[in-house]
mmCIF file of C-alpha atoms and ligand atoms in Angstrom:
data_model
loop_
_atom_site.group_PDB
_atom_site.id
_atom_site.type_symbol
_atom_site.label_atom_id
_atom_site.label_comp_id
_atom_site.label_asym_id
_atom_site.label_seq_id
_atom_site.Cartn_x
_atom_site.Cartn_y
_atom_site.Cartn_z
ATOM 1 C CA MET A 158 0.000 0.000 0.000
ATOM 2 C CA ARG A 159 2.806 2.400 0.962
ATOM 3 C CA THR A 160 4.609 1.614 -2.321
ATOM 4 C CA ILE A 161 1.470 2.426 -4.280
ATOM 5 C CA ILE A 162 1.048 5.782 -2.497
ATOM 6 C CA VAL A 163 4.719 6.670 -3.070
ATOM 7 C CA SER A 164 4.308 5.676 -6.707
ATOM 8 C CA ILE A 165 1.209 7.845 -7.099
ATOM 9 C CA ILE A 166 2.996 10.824 -5.523
ATOM 10 C CA ALA A 167 6.047 10.330 -7.769
ATOM 11 C CA THR A 168 3.844 10.113 -10.865
ATOM 12 C CA SER A 169 1.968 13.259 -9.825
ATOM 13 C CA ILE A 170 5.244 15.158 -9.450
ATOM 14 C CA LEU A 171 6.385 13.952 -12.875
ATOM 15 C CA ILE A 172 3.108 15.085 -14.480
ATOM 16 C CA ALA A 173 3.313 18.457 -12.689
ATOM 17 C CA CYS A 174 6.916 18.984 -13.917
ATOM 18 C CA LYS A 175 6.033 18.033 -17.495
ATOM 19 C CA SER A 176 3.082 20.416 -17.731
ATOM 20 C CA LYS A 177 5.192 23.159 -16.128
ATOM 21 C CA THR A 178 7.881 22.668 -18.813
ATOM 22 C CA GLU A 179 5.294 22.858 -21.595
ATOM 23 C CA THR A 180 3.614 25.996 -20.285
ATOM 24 C CA MET A 181 6.963 27.681 -19.556
ATOM 25 C CA ASN A 182 8.061 27.482 -23.193
ATOM 26 C CA THR A 183 6.290 30.728 -24.045
ATOM 27 C CA SER A 184 8.628 31.909 -26.832
ATOM 28 C CA GLU A 185 7.046 29.495 -29.311
ATOM 29 C CA ILE A 186 3.879 30.814 -30.960
ATOM 30 C CA PHE A 187 2.481 27.411 -31.973
ATOM 31 C CA PRO A 188 3.252 23.888 -30.725
ATOM 32 C CA LYS A 189 6.067 22.108 -32.567
ATOM 33 C CA GLY A 190 3.738 19.357 -33.802
ATOM 34 C CA ASP A 191 4.794 15.990 -35.153
ATOM 35 C CA PRO A 192 7.958 14.878 -37.024
ATOM 36 C CA LEU A 193 7.819 15.126 -40.820
ATOM 37 C CA SER A 194 8.745 12.176 -43.000
ATOM 38 C CA ASN A 195 12.333 11.838 -44.152
ATOM 39 C CA ASP A 196 10.861 10.764 -47.514
ATOM 40 C CA TRP A 197 10.426 14.503 -48.233
ATOM 41 C CA PHE A 198 12.526 16.220 -45.573
ATOM 42 C CA THR A 199 16.172 15.911 -44.528
ATOM 43 C CA GLY A 200 16.967 16.179 -40.807
ATOM 44 C CA HIS A 201 14.520 17.021 -38.045
ATOM 45 C CA ALA A 202 11.452 18.945 -39.255
ATOM 46 C CA PHE A 203 8.050 19.132 -37.550
ATOM 47 C CA LEU A 204 4.530 20.132 -38.625
ATOM 48 C CA LYS A 205 1.679 21.560 -36.570
ATOM 49 C CA PRO A 206 -1.388 21.726 -38.871
ATOM 50 C CA LEU A 207 -3.429 24.893 -38.166
ATOM 51 C CA ILE A 208 -6.068 25.133 -40.909
ATOM 52 C CA ALA A 209 -7.290 22.300 -43.132
ATOM 53 C CA LYS A 210 -8.713 22.757 -46.635
ATOM 54 C CA ASP A 211 -12.480 23.150 -46.419
ATOM 55 C CA ASN A 212 -15.451 24.627 -48.296
ATOM 56 C CA ASN A 213 -14.153 28.190 -47.825
ATOM 57 C CA ASN A 214 -10.368 27.774 -47.817
ATOM 58 C CA GLU A 215 -8.620 26.325 -50.871
ATOM 59 C CA TYR A 216 -5.374 26.018 -48.876
ATOM 60 C CA THR A 217 -3.830 24.599 -45.743
ATOM 61 C CA VAL A 218 -2.000 26.570 -43.059
ATOM 62 C CA GLY A 219 0.649 24.921 -40.919
ATOM 63 C CA SER A 220 3.551 25.831 -38.658
ATOM 64 C CA VAL A 221 6.751 24.076 -39.739
ATOM 65 C CA THR A 222 9.774 23.865 -37.443
ATOM 66 C CA PHE A 223 13.210 23.090 -38.914
ATOM 67 C CA GLU A 224 16.000 22.203 -36.487
ATOM 68 C CA PRO A 225 19.504 23.266 -37.652
ATOM 69 C CA GLY A 226 20.414 21.279 -40.792
ATOM 70 C CA ALA A 227 16.786 20.367 -41.611
ATOM 71 C CA ARG A 228 15.235 21.251 -44.978
ATOM 72 C CA THR A 229 12.583 20.186 -47.451
ATOM 73 C CA ASN A 230 13.329 18.226 -50.599
ATOM 74 C CA TRP A 231 13.247 20.205 -53.811
ATOM 75 C CA HIS A 232 9.544 20.581 -54.722
ATOM 76 C CA THR A 233 6.917 22.616 -56.583
ATOM 77 C CA HIS A 234 3.428 23.921 -55.738
ATOM 78 C CA PRO A 235 0.845 24.007 -58.568
ATOM 79 C CA LYS A 236 -0.750 27.217 -57.174
ATOM 80 C CA GLY A 237 2.200 28.605 -55.211
ATOM 81 C CA GLN A 238 2.849 28.977 -51.488
ATOM 82 C CA VAL A 239 3.333 31.784 -48.952
ATOM 83 C CA LEU A 240 5.843 31.431 -46.110
ATOM 84 C CA LEU A 241 5.728 33.679 -43.018
ATOM 85 C CA VAL A 242 8.894 33.274 -40.964
ATOM 86 C CA ILE A 243 8.018 33.521 -37.266
ATOM 87 C CA GLU A 244 11.234 32.392 -35.596
ATOM 88 C CA GLY A 245 14.946 32.121 -36.253
ATOM 89 C CA GLN A 246 16.867 32.176 -39.507
ATOM 90 C CA GLY A 247 16.835 29.827 -42.473
ATOM 91 C CA LEU A 248 17.285 29.484 -46.219
ATOM 92 C CA TYR A 249 15.093 29.663 -49.315
ATOM 93 C CA GLN A 250 16.341 28.731 -52.770
ATOM 94 C CA GLU A 251 14.753 28.595 -56.217
ATOM 95 C CA LYS A 252 16.326 26.425 -58.916
ATOM 96 C CA ASP A 253 19.207 28.140 -60.772
ATOM 97 C CA LYS A 254 19.188 31.027 -58.269
ATOM 98 C CA THR A 255 21.364 31.851 -55.264
ATOM 99 C CA ALA A 256 19.973 30.721 -51.895
ATOM 100 C CA GLN A 257 18.723 33.574 -49.744
ATOM 101 C CA ILE A 258 18.712 33.987 -45.990
ATOM 102 C CA ILE A 259 15.195 34.238 -44.563
ATOM 103 C CA LYS A 260 14.546 35.346 -40.990
ATOM 104 C CA LYS A 261 11.782 36.140 -38.493
ATOM 105 C CA GLY A 262 9.364 38.650 -40.048
ATOM 106 C CA ASP A 263 10.150 37.774 -43.665
ATOM 107 C CA VAL A 264 7.345 36.958 -46.116
ATOM 108 C CA ILE A 265 8.132 34.753 -49.126
ATOM 109 C CA ASN A 266 5.620 34.517 -51.969
ATOM 110 C CA ILE A 267 6.530 31.435 -54.008
ATOM 111 C CA PRO A 268 5.186 31.355 -57.592
ATOM 112 C CA GLU A 269 3.370 28.366 -59.038
ATOM 113 C CA ASN A 270 5.359 25.480 -60.566
ATOM 114 C CA THR A 271 8.682 26.897 -59.360
ATOM 115 C CA GLU A 272 11.211 24.341 -58.173
ATOM 116 C CA HIS A 273 12.535 25.351 -54.711
ATOM 117 C CA TRP A 274 13.381 24.273 -51.176
ATOM 118 C CA HIS A 275 13.261 25.870 -47.729
ATOM 119 C CA GLY A 276 14.693 25.045 -44.337
ATOM 120 C CA ALA A 277 17.000 25.923 -41.459
ATOM 121 C CA THR A 278 20.626 26.922 -41.884
ATOM 122 C CA SER A 279 23.242 24.423 -40.749
ATOM 123 C CA THR A 280 23.560 26.288 -37.426
ATOM 124 C CA THR A 281 20.203 28.001 -36.804
ATOM 125 C CA LYS A 282 16.643 26.810 -36.263
ATOM 126 C CA MET A 283 13.839 28.326 -38.378
ATOM 127 C CA VAL A 284 10.053 28.238 -37.951
ATOM 128 C CA HIS A 285 7.663 29.364 -40.700
ATOM 129 C CA ILE A 286 3.942 29.361 -41.271
ATOM 130 C CA ALA A 287 3.225 27.770 -44.665
ATOM 131 C CA ILE A 288 0.057 28.730 -46.548
ATOM 132 C CA THR A 289 -0.217 26.260 -49.388
ATOM 133 C CA ASN A 290 -2.852 26.496 -52.109
ATOM 134 C CA PHE A 291 -4.461 23.568 -53.836
ATOM 135 C CA LYS A 292 -4.989 23.019 -57.547
ATOM 136 C CA GLU A 293 -7.768 20.479 -57.444
ATOM 137 C CA GLU A 294 -6.423 17.904 -54.970
ATOM 138 C CA THR A 295 -2.700 18.683 -55.345
ATOM 139 C CA GLN A 296 -0.722 21.219 -53.316
ATOM 140 C CA VAL A 297 2.841 19.917 -53.644
ATOM 141 C CA THR A 298 4.907 17.753 -55.974
ATOM 142 C CA TRP A 299 7.943 16.343 -54.174
ATOM 143 C CA LEU A 300 11.262 15.963 -56.013
ATOM 144 C CA HIS A 301 14.766 14.840 -54.986
ATOM 145 C CA PRO A 302 16.492 15.764 -51.690
ATOM 146 C CA VAL A 303 18.743 18.823 -51.425
ATOM 147 C CA THR A 304 22.199 17.223 -51.553
ATOM 148 C CA GLU A 305 24.827 17.883 -48.885
ATOM 149 C CA GLU A 306 26.841 19.749 -51.540
ATOM 150 C CA GLU A 307 23.874 21.945 -52.533
ATOM 151 C CA TYR A 308 23.137 22.603 -48.851
ATOM 152 C CA ARG A 309 26.767 23.403 -48.009
ATOM 153 C CA SER A 310 26.910 25.812 -50.933
ATOM 154 C CA ALA A 311 23.648 27.505 -49.842
ATOM 155 C CA ASN A 312 25.067 27.945 -46.318
ATOM 156 C CA THR A 313 28.284 29.545 -47.531
ATOM 157 C CA ASN A 314 26.861 32.069 -50.032
HETATM 158 MN MN1 MN B 222 7.477 25.081 -50.656
#
């Protein structure tokens, strides 16, 4: 009986500590969400879906967190995409163009059918809101990963 009570108290303390940690992390605007598949992302990236496509909205809205070194594959959007950077510093690159630094407060309006990638730098985390339009049922076409050489070059521009 005493063991059970001690166990219950210990569990209660653990739960109290965990919820305290979560509520104390006030610098993040949205929760980090769940890990994104390494089929389409390199490194540690996370998605918190915020708005789903519905009768009124022909797009999704999500908060995407990229830990240092994380990035999308190369990809295109049939009706474009808007990125709102809300934390940190990262990179955005369109095919055959120089990668550009993107940072908190930046707004990137990505044209339709334009091959590109986005992500963190090798040393800094980046969080952006992604507003991604649909063309019929498609909002993204995934291509090949950003190679280590491409990523290194983007980080040293
Ligand atoms: Mn994109």
